[in-house]
Coordinates of C-alpha atoms and ligand atoms in Angstrom, one line a residue:
X1364 CA -217.1 62.6 16.0
X1365 CA -215.6 59.9 13.8
X1366 CA -212.1 58.6 14.1
X1367 CA -209.6 60.0 11.7
X1368 CA -208.0 56.8 10.5
X1369 CA -207.8 55.6 6.9
X1370 CA -210.9 53.8 5.9
X1371 CA -209.9 50.8 3.8
X1372 CA -212.3 48.0 3.1
X1373 CA -211.2 44.6 4.4
X1374 CA -210.9 42.7 1.1
X1375 CA -209.5 39.3 0.3
X1376 CA -207.3 40.7 -2.5
X1377 CA -205.4 42.5 0.2
X1378 CA -204.2 39.2 1.7
X1379 CA -202.5 38.0 -1.5
X1380 CA -201.2 41.5 -2.2
X1381 CA -199.6 41.5 1.2
X1382 CA -198.2 38.0 0.8
X1383 CA -196.7 38.9 -2.6
X1384 CA -195.1 42.0 -1.3
X1385 CA -193.8 40.9 2.1
X1386 CA -193.5 37.1 1.7
X1387 CA -193.0 36.9 -2.0
X1388 CA -190.5 34.0 -1.9
X1389 CA -192.4 31.9 0.7
X1390 CA -193.3 28.5 -0.8
X1391 CA -196.5 26.8 -1.8
X1392 CA -196.0 23.1 -2.4
X1393 CA -198.7 20.9 -3.9
X1394 CA -199.1 17.2 -4.6
X1395 CA -200.9 17.2 -8.0
X1396 CA -203.5 14.9 -9.4
X1397 CA -200.7 13.9 -11.9
X1398 CA -198.8 12.5 -8.9
X1399 CA -195.8 14.8 -8.9
X1400 CA -195.0 17.7 -6.5
X1401 CA -195.5 21.3 -7.8
X1402 CA -193.7 24.1 -6.1
X1403 CA -193.7 27.9 -6.4
X1404 CA -194.1 31.0 -4.3
X1405 CA -196.7 33.6 -3.2
X1406 CA -195.4 35.9 -5.9
X1407 CA -196.5 33.5 -8.5
X1408 CA -199.8 32.8 -6.8
X1409 CA -200.6 36.5 -6.8
X1410 CA -199.7 36.9 -10.5
X1411 CA -201.8 33.9 -11.6
X1412 CA -204.7 34.9 -9.3
X1413 CA -204.7 38.2 -11.2
X1414 CA -204.8 36.2 -14.5
X1415 CA -207.9 34.3 -13.1
X1416 CA -209.5 37.7 -12.4
X1417 CA -208.8 38.8 -16.0
X1418 CA -210.3 35.6 -17.4
X1419 CA -213.5 36.2 -15.4
X1420 CA -213.6 39.8 -16.6
X1421 CA -213.2 38.7 -20.2
X1422 CA -216.2 36.4 -19.8
X1423 CA -218.2 39.5 -18.7
X1424 CA -219.0 37.8 -15.4
X1425 CA -220.9 40.2 -13.2
X1426 CA -220.1 41.3 -9.6
X1427 CA -221.2 38.6 -7.2
X1428 CA -221.6 35.9 -9.9
X1429 CA -220.7 32.5 -8.6
X1430 CA -217.7 30.5 -9.8
X1431 CA -217.7 27.0 -8.6
X1432 CA -214.9 24.6 -7.9
X1433 CA -214.7 20.8 -7.6
X1434 CA -211.1 20.4 -6.5
X1435 CA -208.6 19.0 -4.1
X1436 CA -206.3 21.1 -2.0
X1437 CA -203.8 22.5 -4.5
X1438 CA -202.1 25.6 -6.0
X1439 CA -204.7 26.2 -8.7
X1440 CA -207.5 26.0 -6.2
X1441 CA -205.6 28.6 -4.1
X1442 CA -205.3 30.9 -7.1
X1443 CA -209.1 30.6 -7.6
X1444 CA -209.6 31.5 -3.9
X1445 CA -207.9 34.8 -4.5
X1446 CA -208.7 35.5 -8.2
X1447 CA -212.5 34.8 -7.9
X1448 CA -213.2 36.6 -4.6
X1449 CA -210.6 39.3 -5.2
X1450 CA -212.3 40.3 -8.5
X1451 CA -215.7 40.6 -6.8
X1452 CA -217.1 37.2 -7.7
X1453 CA -218.2 34.6 -5.3
X1454 CA -216.1 31.4 -4.9
X1455 CA -218.5 28.4 -4.5
X1456 CA -216.6 25.3 -3.3
X1457 CA -218.6 22.2 -4.2
X1458 CA -218.0 19.0 -2.2
X1459 CA -217.1 16.2 -4.6
X1460 CA -218.0 13.6 -1.9
X1461 CA -221.7 14.4 -2.4
X1462 CA -223.9 12.4 -4.8
X1463 CA -223.7 13.9 -8.3
X1464 CA -227.4 14.6 -8.2
X1465 CA -226.9 16.6 -5.1
X1466 CA -224.0 18.5 -6.6
X1467 CA -226.1 19.4 -9.6
X1468 CA -228.9 20.5 -7.3
X1469 CA -226.5 22.7 -5.4
X1470 CA -224.9 24.2 -8.5
X1471 CA -228.3 25.1 -9.9
X1472 CA -229.4 26.6 -6.5
X1473 CA -226.3 28.7 -6.4
X1474 CA -226.7 29.6 -10.1
X1475 CA -223.0 28.9 -10.7
X1476 CA -221.7 30.4 -14.0
X1477 CA -218.3 28.7 -14.2
X1478 CA -217.2 25.3 -12.9
X1479 CA -213.5 24.7 -12.4
X1480 CA -212.6 21.0 -11.7
X1481 CA -209.7 18.7 -11.1
X1482 CA -209.4 15.9 -13.6
X1483 CA -210.2 13.3 -10.8
X1484 CA -213.7 14.7 -10.9
X1485 CA -214.2 14.5 -14.7
X1486 CA -216.7 11.6 -14.2
X1487 CA -218.9 13.8 -11.9
X1488 CA -218.8 16.7 -14.4
X1489 CA -219.7 14.3 -17.2
X1490 CA -222.7 13.1 -15.2
X1491 CA -224.0 16.5 -14.2
X1492 CA -223.3 19.0 -17.0
X1493 CA -226.6 18.2 -18.8
X1494 CA -228.5 19.2 -15.7
X1495 CA -226.6 22.4 -14.8
X1496 CA -228.4 25.0 -16.7
X1497 CA -226.6 28.1 -15.4
X1498 CA -223.0 27.0 -16.1
X1499 CA -221.6 28.5 -19.2
X1500 CA -217.9 27.7 -18.9
X1501 CA -216.2 24.5 -17.7
X1502 CA -212.5 24.8 -16.8
X1503 CA -210.4 21.6 -16.3
X1504 CA -207.6 22.3 -13.8
X1505 CA -204.8 21.0 -16.1
X1506 CA -202.4 21.9 -18.8
X1507 CA -203.7 22.4 -22.3
X1508 CA -202.3 19.2 -23.7
X1509 CA -204.1 17.2 -20.9
X1510 CA -207.6 18.3 -21.9
X1511 CA -209.7 15.3 -22.9
X1512 CA -210.7 15.6 -26.5
X1513 CA -214.0 13.7 -26.4
X1514 CA -215.5 14.5 -23.0
X1515 CA -218.8 15.6 -24.4
X1516 CA -218.7 18.6 -22.0
X1517 CA -219.6 21.9 -23.8
X1518 CA -217.4 25.0 -23.5
X1519 CA -214.5 23.1 -21.9
X1520 CA -211.2 24.8 -21.6
X1521 CA -208.0 23.9 -19.8
X1522 CA -207.2 26.2 -16.8
X1523 CA -203.7 26.9 -18.2
X1524 CA -205.0 28.0 -21.6
X1525 CA -207.8 30.0 -19.9
X1526 CA -205.5 32.1 -17.8
X1527 CA -202.5 32.2 -20.3
X1528 CA -204.6 34.5 -22.4
X1529 CA -204.6 37.1 -19.6
X1530 CA -202.0 39.5 -18.3
X1531 CA -200.8 39.3 -14.7
X1532 CA -201.0 43.0 -14.7
X1533 CA -204.4 43.6 -13.2
X1534 CA -205.6 46.1 -10.5
X1535 CA -207.8 44.5 -7.9
X1536 CA -211.1 46.4 -7.7
X1537 CA -212.2 48.1 -4.4
X1538 CA -215.7 47.6 -3.1
X1539 CA -217.8 47.3 0.0
X1540 CA -216.2 44.9 2.5
X1541 CA -219.6 43.4 3.2
X1542 CA -219.9 42.0 -0.3
X1543 CA -220.2 38.2 -0.6
X1544 CA -216.8 36.5 -1.2
X1545 CA -217.4 32.7 -1.0
X1546 CA -220.1 30.2 -0.2
X1547 CA -220.4 26.7 1.3
X1548 CA -223.5 24.5 1.5
X1549 CA -224.1 22.6 4.7
X1550 CA -224.4 18.9 4.2
X1551 CA -228.1 18.9 4.8
X1552 CA -228.6 15.6 6.5
X1553 CA -232.3 16.7 6.8
X1554 CA -233.9 18.6 4.0
X1555 CA -232.1 20.4 1.2
X1556 CA -228.7 21.8 1.8
X1557 CA -228.5 25.5 2.7
X1558 CA -225.6 27.8 2.0
X1559 CA -223.6 30.0 4.3
X1560 CA -222.5 33.1 2.3
X1561 CA -219.3 34.6 3.7
X1562 CA -218.3 38.2 3.1
X1563 CA -214.9 39.8 2.6
X1564 CA -215.1 41.4 6.0
X1565 CA -216.1 38.2 7.8
X1566 CA -213.4 36.2 6.1
X1567 CA -210.6 38.8 7.0
X1568 CA -211.8 39.1 10.6
X1569 CA -211.8 35.2 10.8
X1570 CA -208.4 35.0 9.2
X1571 CA -206.9 37.5 11.8
X1572 CA -208.5 35.7 14.7
X1573 CA -207.5 32.2 13.4
X1574 CA -203.8 33.2 13.4
X1575 CA -203.8 34.3 17.0
X1576 CA -201.5 32.5 19.5
X1577 CA -204.3 31.0 21.5
X1578 CA -206.1 30.0 18.3
X1579 CA -204.1 28.3 15.5
X1580 CA -200.9 30.2 16.3
X1581 CA -199.7 30.7 12.8
X1582 CA -196.6 32.6 11.7
X1583 CA -194.1 33.1 8.9
X1584 CA -192.0 30.4 10.4
X1585 CA -194.6 27.8 9.9
X1586 CA -195.0 25.2 7.2
X1587 CA -198.7 24.4 7.2
X1588 CA -200.4 21.3 5.9
X1589 CA -204.2 21.7 5.6
X1590 CA -205.5 18.2 5.2
X1591 CA -208.9 19.6 5.9
X1592 CA -210.4 20.2 2.4
X1593 CA -210.6 23.5 0.6
X1594 CA -214.0 22.3 -0.7
X1595 CA -215.5 22.5 2.8
X1596 CA -215.6 25.7 4.8
X1597 CA -212.5 27.1 3.1
X1598 CA -210.2 24.6 4.8
X1599 CA -211.0 26.2 8.1
X1600 CA -209.8 29.6 6.6
X1601 CA -206.2 28.4 6.5
X1602 CA -205.5 29.6 2.9
X1603 CA -206.4 33.2 4.1
X1604 CA -204.5 33.0 7.4
X1605 CA -201.5 31.6 5.7
X1606 CA -201.3 34.5 3.3
X1607 CA -201.9 36.9 6.2
X1608 CA -198.9 35.5 8.1
X1609 CA -196.7 34.5 5.1
X1610 CA -196.6 30.9 6.2
X1611 CA -195.4 28.2 3.8
X1612 CA -198.4 26.1 2.5
X1613 CA -198.2 22.4 1.7
X1614 CA -201.2 20.9 -0.1
X1615 CA -201.8 17.1 -0.1
X1616 CA -204.0 17.0 -3.3
X1617 CA -205.7 13.6 -3.6
X1618 CA -203.1 11.8 -1.4
X1619 CA -205.0 11.6 1.9
X1620 CA -203.9 8.1 2.9
X1621 CA -201.7 7.8 6.0
X1622 CA -198.5 7.0 4.1
X1623 CA -198.8 10.0 1.7
X1624 CA -199.7 12.5 4.4
X1625 CA -196.8 11.3 6.7
X1626 CA -194.3 11.4 3.8
X1627 CA -195.4 14.9 2.8
X1628 CA -195.1 16.1 6.4
X1629 CA -191.5 14.8 6.6
X1630 CA -190.4 15.9 3.1
X1631 CA -191.7 19.5 3.4
X1632 CA -190.8 20.0 7.1
X1633 CA -194.4 20.6 8.1
X1634 CA -194.7 22.2 11.5
X1635 CA -198.4 22.5 11.6
X1636 CA -201.2 20.3 10.3
X1637 CA -205.0 20.5 10.4
X1638 CA -207.6 17.8 9.8
X1639 CA -210.6 15.8 11.0
X1640 CA -209.9 12.8 13.4
X1641 CA -210.4 10.1 10.7
X1642 CA -207.4 11.5 8.7
X1643 CA -205.1 11.3 11.7
X1644 CA -206.3 7.9 12.6
X1645 CA -205.1 6.7 9.2
X1646 CA -201.8 8.4 9.6
X1647 CA -201.1 7.1 13.1
X1648 CA -202.2 3.7 11.9
X1649 CA -199.5 3.9 9.2
X1650 CA -196.8 5.2 11.6
X1651 CA -197.2 2.9 14.6
X1652 CA -196.4 -0.5 13.1
X1653 CA -193.4 1.0 11.2
X1654 CA -192.1 2.8 14.3
X1655 CA -192.0 6.1 12.5
X1656 CA -191.6 9.5 14.2
X1657 CA -192.0 13.1 13.2
X1658 CA -189.0 15.4 12.8
X1659 CA -190.6 18.8 12.4
X1660 CA -194.4 18.6 13.3
X1661 CA -195.1 20.6 16.4
X1662 CA -198.9 21.2 16.5
X1663 CA -202.0 19.8 14.9
X1664 CA -205.5 21.2 15.1
X1665 CA -208.2 18.5 15.1
X1666 CA -211.9 19.2 14.8
X1667 CA -215.0 18.6 12.7
X1668 CA -216.0 15.9 15.1
X1669 CA -214.9 15.0 18.6
X1670 CA -211.3 14.1 18.9
X1671 CA -211.0 10.9 20.9
X1672 CA -208.8 11.1 24.0
X1673 CA -206.6 8.3 22.8
X1674 CA -205.7 10.4 19.7
X1675 CA -204.8 13.4 21.8
X1676 CA -202.7 11.2 24.1
X1677 CA -200.9 9.4 21.2
X1678 CA -200.0 12.7 19.5
X1679 CA -198.7 14.2 22.7
X1680 CA -197.1 11.3 24.5
X1681 CA -195.8 9.1 21.6
X1682 CA -195.0 11.8 19.1
X1683 CA -194.5 15.1 21.0
X1684 CA -197.1 16.9 18.9
X1685 CA -199.5 19.3 20.6
X1686 CA -203.1 18.7 19.8
X1687 CA -205.4 21.7 19.5
X1688 CA -208.9 20.5 19.8
X1689 CA -211.2 22.8 17.8
X1690 CA -214.9 23.2 17.3
X1691 CA -216.9 25.1 14.7
X1692 CA -219.4 24.7 11.9
X1693 CA -220.0 25.8 8.3
X1694 CA -222.3 28.6 9.6
X1695 CA -219.3 29.9 11.6
X1696 CA -216.7 30.2 8.9
X1697 CA -216.0 27.8 10.8
X1698 CA -214.0 28.5 13.9
X1699 CA -215.8 28.9 17.2
X1700 CA -213.6 27.5 20.0
X1701 CA -210.1 26.2 20.3
X1702 CA -208.6 24.4 23.3
X1703 CA -205.4 25.9 24.7
X1704 CA -204.5 26.1 28.3
X1705 CA -204.5 29.2 30.5
X1706 CA -201.6 30.3 32.7
X1707 CA -203.2 28.8 35.8
X1708 CA -203.3 25.4 34.2
X1709 CA -199.6 25.2 33.7
X1710 CA -198.8 24.0 37.2
X1711 CA -201.4 21.2 37.0
X1712 CA -200.5 17.6 36.6
X1713 CA -200.5 16.1 33.0
X1714 CA -203.7 14.2 33.9
X1715 CA -205.5 17.3 34.9
X1716 CA -204.3 19.2 31.9
X1717 CA -205.5 16.3 29.7
X1718 CA -209.1 16.7 31.1
X1719 CA -209.1 20.2 29.8
X1720 CA -207.5 19.4 26.5
X1721 CA -210.3 17.0 25.8
X1722 CA -212.8 19.8 25.8
X1723 CA -213.6 21.7 22.6
X1724 CA -212.1 24.8 24.1
X1725 CA -212.6 28.5 24.8
X1726 CA -214.4 31.0 22.6
X1727 CA -212.2 33.0 20.2
X1728 CA -212.5 36.8 20.4
X1729 CA -215.2 37.5 17.9
X1730 CA -217.4 34.6 19.0
X1731 CA -219.7 34.9 22.0
X1732 CA -221.5 31.8 23.2
X1733 CA -224.1 30.7 25.8
X1734 CA -225.9 27.5 26.7
X1735 CA -229.7 27.6 27.3
X1736 CA -232.2 25.2 28.9
X1737 CA -235.5 24.0 27.6
X1738 CA -237.1 27.1 29.0
X1739 CA -234.9 29.3 26.8
X1740 CA -233.0 30.6 29.9
X1741 CA -229.3 30.8 30.1
X1742 CA -227.6 28.0 32.1
X1743 CA -224.7 28.4 34.6
X1744 CA -221.2 27.8 33.5
X1745 CA -220.3 25.0 36.0
X1746 CA -218.9 22.4 33.6
X1747 CA -221.8 20.1 34.5
X1748 CA -225.1 21.5 33.4
X1749 CA -225.7 21.1 29.7
X1750 CA -227.9 22.9 27.3
X1751 CA -228.4 24.0 23.7
X1752 CA -225.3 26.0 22.5
X1753 CA -226.0 29.4 20.9
X1754 CA -223.4 31.7 19.3
X1755 CA -223.1 35.1 17.8
X1756 CA -220.4 37.2 16.2
X1757 CA -219.3 38.9 12.9
X1758 CA -218.3 35.6 11.1
X1759 CA -221.5 33.7 12.0
X1760 CA -224.4 33.5 9.6
X1761 CA -227.3 36.0 9.9
X1762 CA -229.3 34.2 7.3
X1763 CA -228.9 31.5 4.7
X1764 CA -228.4 32.2 0.9
X1765 CA -231.8 33.1 -0.7
X1766 CA -233.4 33.2 2.7
X1767 CA -233.7 29.4 2.8
X1768 CA -235.2 28.1 6.0
X1769 CA -236.4 31.6 7.2
X1770 CA -234.7 33.5 10.0
X1771 CA -232.3 31.2 11.7
X1772 CA -231.6 33.5 14.7
X1773 CA -233.2 33.5 18.1
X1774 CA -232.9 37.0 19.7
X1775 CA -229.8 37.6 17.6
X1776 CA -228.1 34.3 18.5
X1777 CA -227.5 31.4 16.2
X1778 CA -228.6 28.0 17.6
X1779 CA -225.8 25.6 16.7
X1780 CA -227.8 22.4 17.2
X1781 CA -225.1 21.1 19.6
X1782 CA -225.6 20.4 23.3
X1783 CA -222.7 21.4 25.5
X1784 CA -221.4 22.3 29.0
X1785 CA -219.3 25.4 29.7
X1786 CA -217.0 25.4 32.8
X1787 CA -216.3 28.4 35.0
X1788 CA -213.1 29.1 33.0
X1789 CA -215.1 29.3 29.8
X1790 CA -214.1 25.9 28.3
X1791 CA -216.9 24.4 26.3
X1792 CA -217.5 20.7 25.9
X1793 CA -219.9 19.2 23.3
X1794 CA -221.9 16.3 24.6
X1795 CA -223.9 15.7 21.4
X1796 CA -225.7 17.0 18.4
X1797 CA -229.2 17.8 20.0
X1798 CA -230.8 15.2 17.7
X1799 CA -228.3 12.5 18.8
X1800 CA -228.7 13.0 22.6
X1801 CA -229.7 9.8 24.4
X1802 CA -232.3 10.2 27.1
X1803 CA -232.4 7.4 29.6
X1804 CA -234.6 7.4 32.7
X1805 CA -234.8 11.2 32.6
X1806 CA -231.0 11.6 32.4
X1807 CA -228.9 12.4 29.3
X1808 CA -226.1 10.2 28.1
X1809 CA -223.4 11.7 26.0
X1810 CA -222.9 9.6 22.9
X1811 CA -219.4 11.2 22.4
X1812 CA -218.3 9.9 25.9
X1813 CA -219.5 6.4 25.1
X1814 CA -217.8 6.4 21.7
X1815 CA -214.5 7.7 23.2
X1816 CA -214.3 4.8 25.6
X1817 CA -215.0 2.2 22.8
X1818 CA -212.3 3.6 20.5
X1819 CA -209.8 3.4 23.4
X1820 CA -210.1 -0.4 23.1
X1821 CA -207.2 -1.8 21.0
X1822 CA -209.5 -3.9 18.8
X1823 CA -211.9 -1.1 17.9
X1824 CA -211.4 0.9 14.7
X1825 CA -214.5 3.0 14.8
X1826 CA -217.6 3.2 17.1
X1827 CA -220.9 5.0 17.1
X1828 CA -223.3 5.2 20.0
X1829 CA -227.1 5.5 19.4
X1830 CA -230.2 5.4 21.6
X1831 CA -232.7 2.6 21.1
X1832 CA -236.3 2.6 22.5
X1833 CA -236.7 1.0 25.8
X1834 CA -240.1 0.3 27.6
X1835 CA -238.9 1.4 31.0
X1836 CA -236.0 3.8 30.4
X1837 CA -237.3 5.5 27.2
X1838 CA -234.0 5.0 25.5
X1839 CA -230.9 2.9 26.2
X1840 CA -227.5 3.4 24.5
X1841 CA -226.0 0.7 22.3
X1842 CA -222.6 0.9 20.7
X1843 CA -222.1 0.0 17.0
X1844 CA -218.5 -1.1 16.4
X1845 CA -216.2 -1.7 13.4
X1846 CA -213.2 -3.9 14.5
X1847 CA -209.7 -3.3 13.4
X1848 CA -208.6 -5.7 10.6
X1849 CA -207.5 -9.0 12.2
X1850 CA -208.5 -7.9 15.7
X1851 CA -211.0 -9.7 17.9
X1852 CA -213.2 -8.6 20.8
X1853 CA -216.5 -10.0 22.0
X1854 CA -219.6 -8.2 23.1
X1855 CA -219.0 -9.2 26.7
X1856 CA -215.4 -8.1 26.7
X1857 CA -216.3 -4.7 25.3
X1858 CA -219.1 -4.1 27.9
X1859 CA -216.7 -5.2 30.6
X1860 CA -214.2 -2.6 29.2
X1861 CA -216.6 0.2 30.2
X1862 CA -216.6 -0.8 33.9
X1863 CA -215.0 1.9 36.0
X1864 CA -214.7 4.2 33.0
X1865 CA -218.3 5.6 33.2
X1866 CA -221.3 5.5 35.5
X1867 CA -223.0 2.0 35.5
X1868 CA -226.2 3.3 34.0
X1869 CA -224.4 4.9 31.1
X1870 CA -222.7 1.6 30.0
X1871 CA -224.2 0.5 26.6
X1872 CA -226.8 -2.3 26.8
X1873 CA -225.4 -4.0 23.8
X1874 CA -222.7 -4.1 21.2
X1875 CA -223.5 -4.5 17.5
X1876 CA -220.6 -5.4 15.2
X1877 CA -220.8 -4.1 11.6
X1878 CA -218.4 -4.0 8.6
X1879 CA -218.7 -0.3 8.1
X1880 CA -220.4 2.7 9.7
X1881 CA -222.0 5.1 7.3
X1882 CA -220.1 8.4 6.9
X1883 CA -221.3 11.7 5.4
X1884 CA -219.6 13.9 2.8
X1885 CA -217.9 16.0 5.5
X1886 CA -216.4 12.9 7.3
X1887 CA -218.9 12.7 10.1
X1888 CA -220.8 9.6 11.2
X1889 CA -224.3 9.6 9.6
X1890 CA -226.4 8.6 12.6
X1891 CA -229.7 9.0 10.7
X1892 CA -228.5 6.3 8.3
X1893 CA -227.2 4.2 11.1
X1894 CA -230.6 4.3 12.9
X1895 CA -232.2 3.3 9.6
X1896 CA -229.8 0.4 9.2
X1897 CA -230.7 -0.8 12.7
X1898 CA -234.5 -0.1 12.5
X1899 CA -235.3 -3.8 13.1
X1900 CA -232.9 -4.1 16.0
X1901 CA -234.3 -4.9 19.5
X1902 CA -232.5 -4.6 22.8
X1903 CA -231.6 -7.8 24.6
X1904 CA -233.0 -6.3 27.8
X1905 CA -236.2 -4.9 26.3
Ligands
ADP3088 P1 -221.9 19.9 8.2 O1 -221.9 20.6 6.9 O2 -221.8 18.4 8.2 O3 -222.9 20.5 9.2 P2 -220.0 21.2 9.7 O4 -218.5 21.2 9.5 O5 -220.7 22.5 9.6 O6 -220.5 20.3 8.7 O7 -220.4 20.5 11.1 C1 -220.5 21.2 12.3 C2 -220.8 20.3 13.4 O8 -219.8 19.3 13.6 C3 -220.9 21.0 14.7 O9 -222.2 21.6 14.9 C4 -220.7 19.8 15.7 O10 -221.8 19.0 15.9 C5 -219.7 19.0 14.9 N1 -218.3 19.3 15.4 C6 -217.4 20.1 14.9 N2 -216.2 20.1 15.6 C7 -216.5 19.2 16.6 C8 -215.7 18.8 17.8 N3 -214.4 19.2 17.9 N4 -216.2 18.0 18.6 C9 -217.5 17.5 18.5 N5 -218.3 17.9 17.5 C10 -217.8 18.7 16.5

């Protein structure tokens, strides 16, 4: 016997329809490439998203055809999120931080038909358009009078002229909720990038879950600043969850420096912000010397790479902002775990609570996880034993676009490539990427732990720990450090700084000072490149 409830497909268009009808006057504020602030409401987002859908229909674009974007977080990008997916096409967000050659490779692999770009990325489009054989329409995200006359880009139109020709009176189509809605390529540090292809159903379920109190805790009373880019994993799903809750959205555009982000938070009464640790490092770096405080910010979700304890501490103790440490990946839409306390933790001391807050958190309903040993058997959840982290759930990839890389699953579980512990309360903590784990004398050393200690030193701006071959111990850790401008610390001082903070055998054998640590397009340290940089390095003790 089937249930007798209405069977409505879970479609992305329903999010913007809901926001328009029930939160029509809630604001969307964007810092534009032009430098000014743009402000309007969900009502206008919805109308213009329907115009986008009309523009795609008038081009005779087919169901599931890909429409690419090269854009900052902003209102036009938001309209494309709803207009492209809502009309049955697939939104393909390209990462402008990749090399142009890689962007062209990805656009060809995805067979993008349209490319919408912010004017900041005009040089990229100029460099790649000759190599992008499938793109038949280029759309510059600007007013008609800002369109460059002599760009050399064929079939170029301004976004405003493109949608102005369409009516905002458009009926969203209904189709199978399992249809593809958007796609994002993983950064592909090894081999070619592979794409996660999200569906309407996976996106809506993820948006519901993300808004829950123990996850991102979003509501119509929030003013949300997603600093995390809309060009990577849909800004952690925030555009969808914001529409689902009717929250105000504040977009930073290209202004990602500490001063711009701080000023936007204050001016737009932001209550909630989301971003990777490096962004917050810049912001706190701007605030501290000037003695600035927040007047409205309550919570910030930090993920993408491990959030150093010093940052969680600074947000909470110095600024009264709760940090929600989060973990996920492109293949997981991306949310997997979030760190919030349970009832039984509330009576604990602040120090004990902090030990929990440092972990990457508990699984969100919809994500199941396990850790397995080298023999493939599941490992106990005692918070000490570590193993390869596997996940499964309805917003986790089953396979990559075009079947690249074969079947990624092992007995229905997706291997994340991360190594982790899980404690008896279900809190997961990442020790490393499996390829970055350091094995010394048969024991594993967590590079994240070693890095966290280094960045707690006042003279250290950034630190990366890697393993170096050792004749006796197989590998020994060294720490590669970028000093803060004007700050001084010696190798000996930094090694001494580790004493009492970690087991003796885990203390790095050496400190290598560098001017910069190589970073990837998604804001993570590129350890492969770092190892290449240091290939001639030998340990003092070897
Ligand atoms: P990429 O495209 O670079 O793979 P992802 O955003 O998909 O980008 O990266 C996912 C990986 O980032 C995870 O598998 C994990 O190694 C790392 N990561 C994400 N969040 C955290 C976190 N809070 N702590 C430690 N590592 C994290």
